[in-house]
GROMACS .gro file of N, CA and C in nm:
model
  456
    1MET      N    1   5.052  -2.149   0.757
    1MET     CA    2   5.002  -2.284   0.746
    1MET      C    3   5.106  -2.374   0.678
    2ASP      N    4   5.166  -2.323   0.570
    2ASP     CA    5   5.265  -2.404   0.498
    2ASP      C    6   5.386  -2.437   0.584
    3ARG      N    7   5.431  -2.340   0.664
    3ARG     CA    8   5.546  -2.368   0.753
    3ARG      C    9   5.514  -2.479   0.850
    4LEU      N   10   5.392  -2.479   0.903
    4LEU     CA   11   5.351  -2.585   0.995
    4LEU      C   12   5.347  -2.720   0.925
    5LEU      N   13   5.296  -2.723   0.802
    5LEU     CA   14   5.292  -2.849   0.727
    5LEU      C   15   5.433  -2.900   0.698
    6ASP      N   16   5.520  -2.809   0.657
    6ASP     CA   17   5.656  -2.849   0.621
    6ASP      C   18   5.735  -2.902   0.740
    7GLN      N   19   5.706  -2.850   0.859
    7GLN     CA   20   5.778  -2.893   0.978
    7GLN      C   21   5.706  -3.005   1.052
    8GLY      N   22   5.589  -3.044   1.001
    8GLY     CA   23   5.507  -3.144   1.069
    8GLY      C   24   5.578  -3.279   1.079
    9SER      N   25   5.595  -3.326   1.200
    9SER     CA   26   5.659  -3.456   1.221
    9SER      C   27   5.559  -3.559   1.268
   10THR      N   28   5.433  -3.516   1.288
   10THR     CA   29   5.329  -3.610   1.328
   10THR      C   30   5.220  -3.609   1.223
   11GLY      N   31   5.129  -3.704   1.233
   11GLY     CA   32   5.020  -3.714   1.137
   11GLY      C   33   5.061  -3.791   1.013
   12PRO      N   34   4.966  -3.809   0.922
   12PRO     CA   35   4.994  -3.889   0.802
   12PRO      C   36   5.103  -3.827   0.715
   13ARG      N   37   5.192  -3.910   0.671
   13ARG     CA   38   5.298  -3.869   0.579
   13ARG      C   39   5.311  -3.973   0.468
   14PHE      N   40   5.196  -4.020   0.421
   14PHE     CA   41   5.195  -4.124   0.319
   14PHE      C   42   5.256  -4.078   0.187
   15LEU      N   43   5.254  -3.948   0.161
   15LEU     CA   44   5.309  -3.897   0.036
   15LEU      C   45   5.461  -3.910   0.030
   16GLN      N   46   5.526  -3.944   0.140
   16GLN     CA   47   5.671  -3.966   0.135
   16GLN      C   48   5.703  -4.105   0.081
   17ARG      N   49   5.604  -4.191   0.072
   17ARG     CA   50   5.624  -4.323   0.012
   17ARG      C   51   5.641  -4.306  -0.138
   18PRO      N   52   5.748  -4.358  -0.197
   18PRO     CA   53   5.770  -4.340  -0.341
   18PRO      C   54   5.655  -4.387  -0.428
   19ASP      N   55   5.590  -4.497  -0.393
   19ASP     CA   56   5.480  -4.546  -0.477
   19ASP      C   57   5.362  -4.449  -0.476
   20ILE      N   58   5.333  -4.389  -0.363
   20ILE     CA   59   5.221  -4.295  -0.355
   20ILE      C   60   5.261  -4.160  -0.414
   21ALA      N   61   5.382  -4.114  -0.390
   21ALA     CA   62   5.428  -3.989  -0.450
   21ALA      C   63   5.427  -4.000  -0.603
   22GLN      N   64   5.470  -4.113  -0.656
   22GLN     CA   65   5.470  -4.133  -0.802
   22GLN      C   66   5.328  -4.134  -0.856
   23LEU      N   67   5.236  -4.198  -0.785
   23LEU     CA   68   5.096  -4.200  -0.823
   23LEU      C   69   5.042  -4.057  -0.834
   24VAL      N   70   5.067  -3.975  -0.734
   24VAL     CA   71   5.017  -3.838  -0.733
   24VAL      C   72   5.084  -3.756  -0.843
   25GLU      N   73   5.215  -3.769  -0.857
   25GLU     CA   74   5.285  -3.694  -0.961
   25GLU      C   75   5.232  -3.731  -1.099
   26SER      N   76   5.214  -3.858  -1.126
   26SER     CA   77   5.162  -3.901  -1.257
   26SER      C   78   5.022  -3.848  -1.282
   27ALA      N   79   4.937  -3.852  -1.179
   27ALA     CA   80   4.800  -3.802  -1.194
   27ALA      C   81   4.800  -3.651  -1.219
   28VAL      N   82   4.887  -3.577  -1.151
   28VAL     CA   83   4.897  -3.433  -1.174
   28VAL      C   84   4.939  -3.406  -1.318
   29GLN      N   85   5.037  -3.479  -1.368
   29GLN     CA   86   5.081  -3.460  -1.505
   29GLN      C   87   4.975  -3.503  -1.606
   30ASP      N   88   4.902  -3.610  -1.575
   30ASP     CA   89   4.794  -3.656  -1.663
   30ASP      C   90   4.684  -3.551  -1.674
   31GLY      N   91   4.660  -3.475  -1.568
   31GLY     CA   92   4.559  -3.370  -1.571
   31GLY      C   93   4.587  -3.269  -1.680
   32GLU      N   94   4.714  -3.248  -1.710
   32GLU     CA   95   4.752  -3.158  -1.819
   32GLU      C   96   4.760  -3.232  -1.951
   33HIS      N   97   4.840  -3.337  -1.957
   33HIS     CA   98   4.872  -3.402  -2.085
   33HIS      C   99   4.761  -3.490  -2.140
   34GLN      N  100   4.694  -3.565  -2.056
   34GLN     CA  101   4.593  -3.659  -2.103
   34GLN      C  102   4.452  -3.599  -2.102
   35PHE      N  103   4.419  -3.529  -1.995
   35PHE     CA  104   4.282  -3.479  -1.979
   35PHE      C  105   4.266  -3.332  -2.017
   36HIS      N  106   4.375  -3.259  -2.031
   36HIS     CA  107   4.374  -3.117  -2.073
   36HIS      C  108   4.286  -3.032  -1.982
   37ARG      N  109   4.289  -3.061  -1.852
   37ARG     CA  110   4.208  -2.987  -1.756
   37ARG      C  111   4.274  -2.857  -1.713
   38TYR      N  112   4.404  -2.848  -1.729
   38TYR     CA  113   4.479  -2.729  -1.690
   38TYR      C  114   4.614  -2.731  -1.757
   39GLN      N  115   4.680  -2.616  -1.751
   39GLN     CA  116   4.821  -2.607  -1.791
   39GLN      C  117   4.900  -2.605  -1.661
   40LEU      N  118   4.989  -2.700  -1.647
   40LEU     CA  119   5.068  -2.717  -1.525
   40LEU      C  120   5.195  -2.635  -1.535
   41HIS      N  121   5.219  -2.551  -1.435
   41HIS     CA  122   5.338  -2.466  -1.432
   41HIS      C  123   5.440  -2.514  -1.330
   42ALA      N  124   5.393  -2.552  -1.213
   42ALA     CA  125   5.484  -2.597  -1.107
   42ALA      C  126   5.407  -2.689  -1.014
   43TYR      N  127   5.480  -2.785  -0.955
   43TYR     CA  128   5.419  -2.874  -0.857
   43TYR      C  129   5.527  -2.930  -0.767
   44VAL      N  130   5.484  -2.975  -0.650
   44VAL     CA  131   5.572  -3.049  -0.560
   44VAL      C  132   5.484  -3.139  -0.475
   45VAL      N  133   5.527  -3.264  -0.459
   45VAL     CA  134   5.460  -3.361  -0.373
   45VAL      C  135   5.546  -3.373  -0.248
   46MET      N  136   5.505  -3.302  -0.144
   46MET     CA  137   5.576  -3.304  -0.017
   46MET      C  138   5.530  -3.426   0.064
   47PRO      N  139   5.594  -3.459   0.175
   47PRO     CA  140   5.555  -3.578   0.252
   47PRO      C  141   5.412  -3.576   0.305
   48ASN      N  142   5.355  -3.456   0.326
   48ASN     CA  143   5.219  -3.450   0.380
   48ASN      C  144   5.126  -3.351   0.310
   49HIS      N  145   5.169  -3.295   0.198
   49HIS     CA  146   5.083  -3.206   0.121
   49HIS      C  147   5.138  -3.190  -0.020
   50VAL      N  148   5.057  -3.129  -0.106
   50VAL     CA  149   5.092  -3.107  -0.246
   50VAL      C  150   5.067  -2.962  -0.280
   51HIS      N  151   5.158  -2.902  -0.358
   51HIS     CA  152   5.139  -2.768  -0.412
   51HIS      C  153   5.129  -2.779  -0.563
   52LEU      N  154   5.035  -2.704  -0.620
   52LEU     CA  155   5.020  -2.697  -0.765
   52LEU      C  156   5.006  -2.551  -0.807
   53LEU      N  157   5.063  -2.518  -0.921
   53LEU     CA  158   5.041  -2.389  -0.985
   53LEU      C  159   4.994  -2.420  -1.126
   54VAL      N  160   4.869  -2.389  -1.154
   54VAL     CA  161   4.809  -2.425  -1.282
   54VAL      C  162   4.728  -2.309  -1.338
   55THR      N  163   4.707  -2.312  -1.468
   55THR     CA  164   4.605  -2.231  -1.533
   55THR      C  165   4.496  -2.329  -1.573
   56PRO      N  166   4.379  -2.320  -1.508
   56PRO     CA  167   4.274  -2.417  -1.536
   56PRO      C  168   4.206  -2.393  -1.671
   57ASN      N  169   4.167  -2.502  -1.735
   57ASN     CA  170   4.087  -2.497  -1.857
   57ASN      C  171   3.940  -2.523  -1.826
   58VAL      N  172   3.912  -2.574  -1.707
   58VAL     CA  173   3.777  -2.601  -1.660
   58VAL      C  174   3.768  -2.552  -1.516
   59ILE      N  175   3.646  -2.541  -1.463
   59ILE     CA  176   3.631  -2.496  -1.325
   59ILE      C  177   3.696  -2.597  -1.231
   60SER      N  178   3.735  -2.551  -1.113
   60SER     CA  179   3.816  -2.634  -1.023
   60SER      C  180   3.746  -2.764  -0.984
   61THR      N  181   3.615  -2.762  -0.969
   61THR     CA  182   3.546  -2.887  -0.931
   61THR      C  183   3.556  -2.993  -1.040
   62ARG      N  184   3.586  -2.952  -1.163
   62ARG     CA  185   3.597  -3.047  -1.273
   62ARG      C  186   3.738  -3.105  -1.286
   63TRP      N  187   3.835  -3.048  -1.214
   63TRP     CA  188   3.968  -3.108  -1.221
   63TRP      C  189   4.024  -3.141  -1.082
   64LEU      N  190   4.000  -3.058  -0.981
   64LEU     CA  191   4.056  -3.085  -0.849
   64LEU      C  192   3.984  -3.201  -0.781
   65GLY      N  193   3.853  -3.205  -0.793
   65GLY     CA  194   3.777  -3.316  -0.735
   65GLY      C  195   3.819  -3.451  -0.794
   66PRO      N  196   3.821  -3.463  -0.927
   66PRO     CA  197   3.866  -3.590  -0.985
   66PRO      C  198   4.011  -3.625  -0.951
   67LEU      N  199   4.097  -3.525  -0.944
   67LEU     CA  200   4.238  -3.550  -0.909
   67LEU      C  201   4.249  -3.605  -0.767
   68LYS      N  202   4.183  -3.538  -0.673
   68LYS     CA  203   4.188  -3.585  -0.534
   68LYS      C  204   4.114  -3.717  -0.518
   69GLY      N  205   4.003  -3.734  -0.589
   69GLY     CA  206   3.927  -3.859  -0.579
   69GLY      C  207   4.005  -3.978  -0.630
   70PHE      N  208   4.064  -3.965  -0.748
   70PHE     CA  209   4.141  -4.075  -0.807
   70PHE      C  210   4.263  -4.108  -0.723
   71THR      N  211   4.341  -4.006  -0.688
   71THR     CA  212   4.465  -4.034  -0.613
   71THR      C  213   4.434  -4.086  -0.473
   72GLY      N  214   4.330  -4.033  -0.410
   72GLY     CA  215   4.293  -4.082  -0.278
   72GLY      C  216   4.248  -4.227  -0.281
   73TYR      N  217   4.168  -4.260  -0.381
   73TYR     CA  218   4.120  -4.398  -0.396
   73TYR      C  219   4.236  -4.495  -0.419
   74ARG      N  220   4.325  -4.458  -0.514
   74ARG     CA  221   4.440  -4.546  -0.546
   74ARG      C  222   4.539  -4.553  -0.429
   75ALA      N  223   4.562  -4.443  -0.362
   75ALA     CA  224   4.654  -4.445  -0.246
   75ALA      C  225   4.597  -4.534  -0.137
   76ASN      N  226   4.469  -4.525  -0.113
   76ASN     CA  227   4.407  -4.611  -0.012
   76ASN      C  228   4.413  -4.758  -0.051
   77GLN      N  229   4.406  -4.788  -0.181
   77GLN     CA  230   4.426  -4.927  -0.225
   77GLN      C  231   4.567  -4.973  -0.189
   78ILE      N  232   4.665  -4.890  -0.217
   78ILE     CA  233   4.804  -4.924  -0.187
   78ILE      C  234   4.822  -4.944  -0.037
   79LEU      N  235   4.759  -4.859   0.042
   79LEU     CA  236   4.772  -4.864   0.188
   79LEU      C  237   4.679  -4.967   0.253
   80ASP      N  238   4.596  -5.029   0.173
   80ASP     CA  239   4.494  -5.124   0.222
   80ASP      C  240   4.406  -5.057   0.328
   81SER      N  241   4.362  -4.937   0.296
   81SER     CA  242   4.275  -4.863   0.389
   81SER      C  243   4.156  -4.803   0.314
   82GLN      N  244   4.092  -4.885   0.230
   82GLN     CA  245   3.979  -4.839   0.151
   82GLN      C  246   3.869  -4.783   0.241
   83GLY      N  247   3.801  -4.682   0.188
   83GLY     CA  248   3.690  -4.622   0.259
   83GLY      C  249   3.728  -4.509   0.352
   84LYS      N  250   3.856  -4.484   0.370
   84LYS     CA  251   3.901  -4.376   0.457
   84LYS      C  252   3.935  -4.254   0.373
   85ALA      N  253   3.918  -4.136   0.431
   85ALA     CA  254   3.954  -4.014   0.361
   85ALA      C  255   4.106  -4.005   0.354
   86PHE      N  256   4.157  -3.975   0.236
   86PHE     CA  257   4.301  -3.960   0.218
   86PHE      C  258   4.338  -3.811   0.220
   87TRP      N  259   4.261  -3.729   0.150
   87TRP     CA  260   4.286  -3.586   0.142
   87TRP      C  261   4.189  -3.512   0.234
   88GLN      N  262   4.232  -3.397   0.282
   88GLN     CA  263   4.138  -3.310   0.354
   88GLN      C  264   4.039  -3.252   0.253
   89ASP      N  265   3.922  -3.217   0.300
   89ASP     CA  266   3.818  -3.167   0.211
   89ASP      C  267   3.855  -3.034   0.146
   90GLU      N  268   3.912  -2.945   0.224
   90GLU     CA  269   3.940  -2.812   0.171
   90GLU      C  270   4.072  -2.809   0.095
   91SER      N  271   4.081  -2.710   0.008
   91SER     CA  272   4.204  -2.679  -0.062
   91SER      C  273   4.227  -2.529  -0.047
   92TYR      N  274   4.350  -2.488  -0.042
   92TYR     CA  275   4.382  -2.347  -0.025
   92TYR      C  276   4.419  -2.290  -0.161
   93ASP      N  277   4.317  -2.252  -0.238
   93ASP     CA  278   4.343  -2.201  -0.371
   93ASP      C  279   4.313  -2.051  -0.376
   94HIS      N  280   4.379  -1.985  -0.468
   94HIS     CA  281   4.353  -1.843  -0.488
   94HIS      C  282   4.397  -1.802  -0.627
   95LEU      N  283   4.347  -1.688  -0.670
   95LEU     CA  284   4.377  -1.633  -0.800
   95LEU      C  285   4.511  -1.560  -0.796
   96VAL      N  286   4.593  -1.585  -0.895
   96VAL     CA  287   4.721  -1.515  -0.908
   96VAL      C  288   4.698  -1.398  -1.004
   97ARG      N  289   4.723  -1.277  -0.956
   97ARG     CA  290   4.682  -1.160  -1.032
   97ARG      C  291   4.795  -1.091  -1.110
   98THR      N  292   4.919  -1.115  -1.074
   98THR     CA  293   5.028  -1.045  -1.142
   98THR      C  294   5.139  -1.143  -1.179
   99GLY      N  295   5.221  -1.101  -1.274
   99GLY     CA  296   5.336  -1.182  -1.310
   99GLY      C  297   5.433  -1.199  -1.195
  100ALA      N  298   5.449  -1.095  -1.115
  100ALA     CA  299   5.539  -1.103  -0.999
  100ALA      C  300   5.488  -1.204  -0.897
  101GLU      N  301   5.356  -1.205  -0.875
  101GLU     CA  302   5.299  -1.302  -0.781
  101GLU      C  303   5.315  -1.444  -0.836
  102PHE      N  304   5.296  -1.459  -0.966
  102PHE     CA  305   5.317  -1.590  -1.031
  102PHE      C  306   5.459  -1.639  -1.007
  103GLU      N  307   5.557  -1.552  -1.030
  103GLU     CA  308   5.697  -1.588  -1.010
  103GLU      C  309   5.725  -1.625  -0.865
  104ARG      N  310   5.669  -1.549  -0.771
  104ARG     CA  311   5.690  -1.577  -0.630
  104ARG      C  312   5.631  -1.713  -0.591
  105ILE      N  313   5.511  -1.742  -0.637
  105ILE     CA  314   5.448  -1.870  -0.605
  105ILE      C  315   5.521  -1.985  -0.671
  106ASN      N  316   5.561  -1.966  -0.796
  106ASN     CA  317   5.637  -2.071  -0.867
  106ASN      C  318   5.766  -2.103  -0.790
  107ALA      N  319   5.839  -2.000  -0.748
  107ALA     CA  320   5.962  -2.022  -0.672
  107ALA      C  321   5.933  -2.086  -0.538
  108TYR      N  322   5.826  -2.041  -0.471
  108TYR     CA  323   5.790  -2.098  -0.342
  108TYR      C  324   5.764  -2.248  -0.355
  109ILE      N  325   5.687  -2.286  -0.456
  109ILE     CA  326   5.654  -2.428  -0.476
  109ILE      C  327   5.781  -2.509  -0.499
  110GLU      N  328   5.863  -2.466  -0.592
  110GLU     CA  329   5.980  -2.545  -0.627
  110GLU      C  330   6.088  -2.542  -0.519
  111GLN      N  331   6.091  -2.439  -0.436
  111GLN     CA  332   6.188  -2.432  -0.327
  111GLN      C  333   6.136  -2.493  -0.197
  112ASN      N  334   6.011  -2.536  -0.195
  112ASN     CA  335   5.951  -2.589  -0.073
  112ASN      C  336   6.030  -2.706  -0.014
  113PRO      N  337   6.079  -2.802  -0.093
  113PRO     CA  338   6.159  -2.911  -0.034
  113PRO      C  339   6.290  -2.863   0.027
  114VAL      N  340   6.348  -2.757  -0.028
  114VAL     CA  341   6.470  -2.700   0.027
  114VAL      C  342   6.438  -2.633   0.161
  115ALA      N  343   6.333  -2.553   0.164
  115ALA     CA  344   6.293  -2.484   0.287
  115ALA      C  345   6.258  -2.583   0.398
  116ALA      N  346   6.205  -2.699   0.359
  116ALA     CA  347   6.168  -2.802   0.457
  116ALA      C  348   6.286  -2.888   0.499
  117GLY      N  349   6.404  -2.865   0.438
  117GLY     CA  350   6.523  -2.940   0.474
  117GLY      C  351   6.529  -3.080   0.414
  118LEU      N  352   6.453  -3.104   0.307
  118LEU     CA  353   6.453  -3.237   0.245
  118LEU      C  354   6.566  -3.256   0.144
  119VAL      N  355   6.610  -3.148   0.082
  119VAL     CA  356   6.720  -3.151  -0.015
  119VAL      C  357   6.798  -3.021  -0.004
  120ALA      N  358   6.918  -3.020  -0.062
  120ALA     CA  359   7.001  -2.900  -0.059
  120ALA      C  360   6.963  -2.802  -0.170
  121VAL      N  361   6.926  -2.856  -0.287
  121VAL     CA  362   6.882  -2.772  -0.400
  121VAL      C  363   6.756  -2.833  -0.459
  122ALA      N  364   6.669  -2.747  -0.510
  122ALA     CA  365   6.537  -2.790  -0.557
  122ALA      C  366   6.544  -2.899  -0.663
  123GLU      N  367   6.644  -2.893  -0.749
  123GLU     CA  368   6.655  -2.990  -0.859
  123GLU      C  369   6.680  -3.133  -0.810
  124GLU      N  370   6.719  -3.149  -0.685
  124GLU     CA  371   6.744  -3.282  -0.630
  124GLU      C  372   6.616  -3.352  -0.584
  125PHE      N  373   6.507  -3.277  -0.566
  125PHE     CA  374   6.385  -3.338  -0.515
  125PHE      C  375   6.311  -3.409  -0.628
  126VAL      N  376   6.290  -3.536  -0.610
  126VAL     CA  377   6.236  -3.621  -0.717
  126VAL      C  378   6.093  -3.585  -0.755
  127TRP      N  379   6.009  -3.550  -0.659
  127TRP     CA  380   5.865  -3.533  -0.684
  127TRP      C  381   5.829  -3.387  -0.705
  128SER      N  382   5.895  -3.322  -0.801
  128SER     CA  383   5.878  -3.179  -0.821
  128SER      C  384   5.904  -3.140  -0.966
  129SER      N  385   5.840  -3.032  -1.008
  129SER     CA  386   5.867  -2.979  -1.140
  129SER      C  387   6.006  -2.919  -1.150
  130ALA      N  388   6.072  -2.897  -1.038
  130ALA     CA  389   6.207  -2.840  -1.039
  130ALA      C  390   6.315  -2.943  -1.070
  131LYS      N  391   6.281  -3.070  -1.061
  131LYS     CA  392   6.383  -3.174  -1.082
  131LYS      C  393   6.445  -3.162  -1.220
  132GLN      N  394   6.568  -3.206  -1.230
  132GLN     CA  395   6.636  -3.201  -1.360
  132GLN      C  396   6.558  -3.286  -1.458
  133GLY      N  397   6.536  -3.231  -1.577
  133GLY     CA  398   6.458  -3.300  -1.677
  133GLY      C  399   6.308  -3.281  -1.659
  134GLY      N  400   6.269  -3.189  -1.568
  134GLY     CA  401   6.128  -3.160  -1.544
  134GLY      C  402   6.068  -3.082  -1.659
  135PRO      N  403   5.943  -3.035  -1.643
  135PRO     CA  404   5.877  -2.963  -1.750
  135PRO      C  405   5.953  -2.837  -1.789
  136PRO      N  406   5.946  -2.797  -1.915
  136PRO     CA  407   6.013  -2.674  -1.956
  136PRO      C  408   5.953  -2.553  -1.886
  137GLU      N  409   6.032  -2.449  -1.876
  137GLU     CA  410   5.988  -2.325  -1.813
  137GLU      C  411   5.874  -2.266  -1.895
  138ARG      N  412   5.764  -2.232  -1.829
  138ARG     CA  413   5.649  -2.172  -1.898
  138ARG      C  414   5.601  -2.054  -1.817
  139ARG      N  415   5.588  -1.941  -1.879
  139ARG     CA  416   5.541  -1.820  -1.812
  139ARG      C  417   5.416  -1.770  -1.884
  140LEU      N  418   5.316  -1.729  -1.808
  140LEU     CA  419   5.191  -1.680  -1.864
  140LEU      C  420   5.157  -1.544  -1.807
  141GLN      N  421   5.046  -1.492  -1.852
  141GLN     CA  422   4.993  -1.366  -1.804
  141GLN      C  423   4.930  -1.385  -1.667
  142PRO      N  424   4.907  -1.277  -1.595
  142PRO     CA  425   4.833  -1.287  -1.468
  142PRO      C  426   4.696  -1.349  -1.490
  143GLY      N  427   4.636  -1.396  -1.382
  143GLY     CA  428   4.504  -1.457  -1.390
  143GLY      C  429   4.511  -1.607  -1.371
  144LEU      N  430   4.611  -1.657  -1.302
  144LEU     CA  431   4.632  -1.800  -1.282
  144LEU      C  432   4.579  -1.844  -1.147
  145ALA      N  433   4.536  -1.967  -1.139
  145ALA     CA  434   4.492  -2.021  -1.011
  145ALA      C  435   4.603  -2.106  -0.952
  146ALA      N  436   4.617  -2.105  -0.820
  146ALA     CA  437   4.720  -2.184  -0.752
  146ALA      C  438   4.656  -2.270  -0.645
  147PRO      N  439   4.590  -2.380  -0.684
  147PRO     CA  440   4.528  -2.465  -0.583
  147PRO      C  441   4.633  -2.544  -0.505
  148LEU      N  442   4.609  -2.559  -0.378
  148LEU     CA  443   4.698  -2.633  -0.293
  148LEU      C  444   4.616  -2.738  -0.218
  149ALA      N  445   4.664  -2.859  -0.212
  149ALA     CA  446   4.594  -2.963  -0.139
  149ALA      C  447   4.691  -3.027  -0.042
  150ARG      N  448   4.637  -3.074   0.070
  150ARG     CA  449   4.723  -3.143   0.163
  150ARG      C  450   4.657  -3.272   0.205
  151GLN      N  451   4.738  -3.361   0.250
  151GLN     CA  452   4.693  -3.493   0.289
  151GLN      C  453   4.615  -3.485   0.419
  152ARG      N  454   4.519  -3.570   0.434
  152ARG     CA  455   4.437  -3.573   0.555
  152ARG      C  456   4.510  -3.646   0.665
   0.00000   0.00000   0.00000
């Protein structure tokens, strides 16, 4: 599924707009720093989907719903398309059970722009935890959730 999203040349790609990508990135970071809903480990805002690796502090409906609701509402204001769905209803989340799986998912997320041909090295991608000056490296025990959302 991710390969298809990364190579997708049709459909909505509103997340490639800097104003909308910045909105989503800020909201993702606020979920950790301002609202303390999760600990953020890795993220990337791709042109048509978003990857997150988090350790939640609350159940997913208490952080993913508000995150998608707020960003969808604000993005639609920017696009002058109020009342339309911005995000797809489903998210592809799963439990991360081992440290090795955590490392693999973290690398996958941060390397996603490279694999999609958007940049040569992950640190060059602006809307990612891999960018230079991004969040410090944080490693935790197994038992992490990795919710993924994509644009509608």
